[in-house]
Amino acid sequence: MSQTIHIRTASQENRIRPLPSSQKNHRIFTPGEEVIKAAHTNFVRGHGTYEDDGDLKASVAGVKEQVNKLISVRPLKSRYNGQVGEVLVGRISEVQQKKWKVETNSRLDSLLQLSSVNLPGGELRRRSIEDQHMMRQYLQEGDLISAEVQSVFTDGTLSLHTRSLRYGKLGQGILVKVLPLLIKKCKIHFHNLPFGVSLILGNNGYVFIGPPINDKEGNEGGFVQNLEEVVPKETREAMARVRNCILALAKNFRMLFDTSIVFAYEESLKYNVHELLLPEAMVDVAVLTQQRLSMLENYESH
Amino acid sequence: MSAKQQLINKIGLRLDGRRANELRRIRCKMGVFSQPDGSAYIEQGLTKVLAAVYGPHQTRNKQKAQHDACIINTQFSMAVFSTTDRKKRPRGDRKSIELSVLLQQALSAVIETDLYPFSQIDVYVEVLHADGGIYAACVNAATLAIIDAGIPIKEYICACTASLANDDVPMLDISHQEEILGGPTLTITALPMSEKIVLMEMSQRFHLDHLPKVLDKALEGCKDIKEILDEAVKDHVSKIGSATGWANASS
């Protein structure tokens, strides 16, 4: 059995340089730095800042954001801060009375109420005691779900719902965890990619890659999980390639959305799936993707 | 002639060729791991430390959860190969536990814990190579990792060591060799911008008259370190920002 062994030295080669086109001048604030001097008293303190002797100081490293009088400093990297309507992928961590606890990469575990899921058999029906006893049969610890943020409580806990056929338990597939900031906020977070892979880009940085979804089949969007079905090899290979492409983009801090992933997939075709895990290949794919994206941007702006 | 008096030679150089008020070379890197929320690596001379921060996340221990603040959990450990003689265990010995507690106290002075009720922040530091000023390097690494994790802090928290050479001259950033050769080592953890001292620790005693000047020197060192860390943070943030095209910044 012969195996290629890749040896490389520490070099700048496999590190990415920022593209000149994306260079805008942003003032970066670091913790303790004054954002506004005492002279200006006409402001409202936002996230990532604190007041000290009338001065407004930054408490995180990031860029300033101003909405009228509200001044906040947003850190680039942080735990996921949920907003109503965002799509999440999460994992059930606990089954409680009338609710599930879901791990969603946010500060506190999110809640999925029994009353905010679509139970099999009828859209609208009262949740009975039997349903409470059956909860573990619908979703148990370790199950992966897609859901939407329904509301945010005062302490920051997210309340989720799966009251749509799109949401529910996820079956066979791959979960990739990336930084939440890399997920571009789009109208659609569920994608069926042209090469036979379905993709859920959770706003919380959890990306789920699965086999293509057939809409004709009558998507139950509930709690069925078909683990018997054998996914064909080509589909599995495509899924693995998508995973490696996402890792390549994420490692180089490139934004993830449908176009960037399709471009990365196309650029990656010259490599074998497993070769995509090499740092050189990752940088190569990320750079080529970025170039195609900026070409697209230029084309659209003209 | 005791060894103490040779710490600074006639032309004012120390054993490793530094002057009395010079720090060792500091190199740092943020975001070295992908799994934790924040991570950092720092080298101060030959002292090398890795730090990883998880959180804020739901407390694992329900009893410990506080309704008005988050708990800070720190773990200090030294790799078994970090010192000249191989250590038996990397953590759990008396010294490690003490340093964990000191680190926890230092960090709770700056982290805005009241923003995160029912939460927990885990800070893990690991010394890869010990060459004097271990605790100082750990604090500096933890600061970088916390900033990388996007956890709000009042300001940078830096630590630095200082000592007294030739019974007269205060000197900065003590290496392991100088620690052994004598001289009391003063470790301070400070907030360099507001010049507040959070923690102060001494390995031996010296005359009280010397304290102010050694303390001043150490504080100066903290300020210098802060400048270096600040540059690294800005560099790191602008690197991520420009790679993502500041997509989330302008929205």
Tab-separated table of C-alpha atoms in Angstrom, chain B residues 14 36 41 57 69 98 127 204:
chain	number	residue	atom	x	y	z
B	14	ARG	CA	21.632	41.312	32.166
B	36	PRO	CA	-13.100	26.971	21.383
B	41	TYR	CA	-0.834	31.674	21.975
B	57	HIS	CA	-22.398	28.976	27.830
B	69	ALA	CA	-23.683	36.961	36.986
B	98	GLU	CA	-3.166	28.231	43.396
B	127	VAL	CA	2.158	26.247	29.783
B	204	GLN	CA	10.689	36.645	48.690
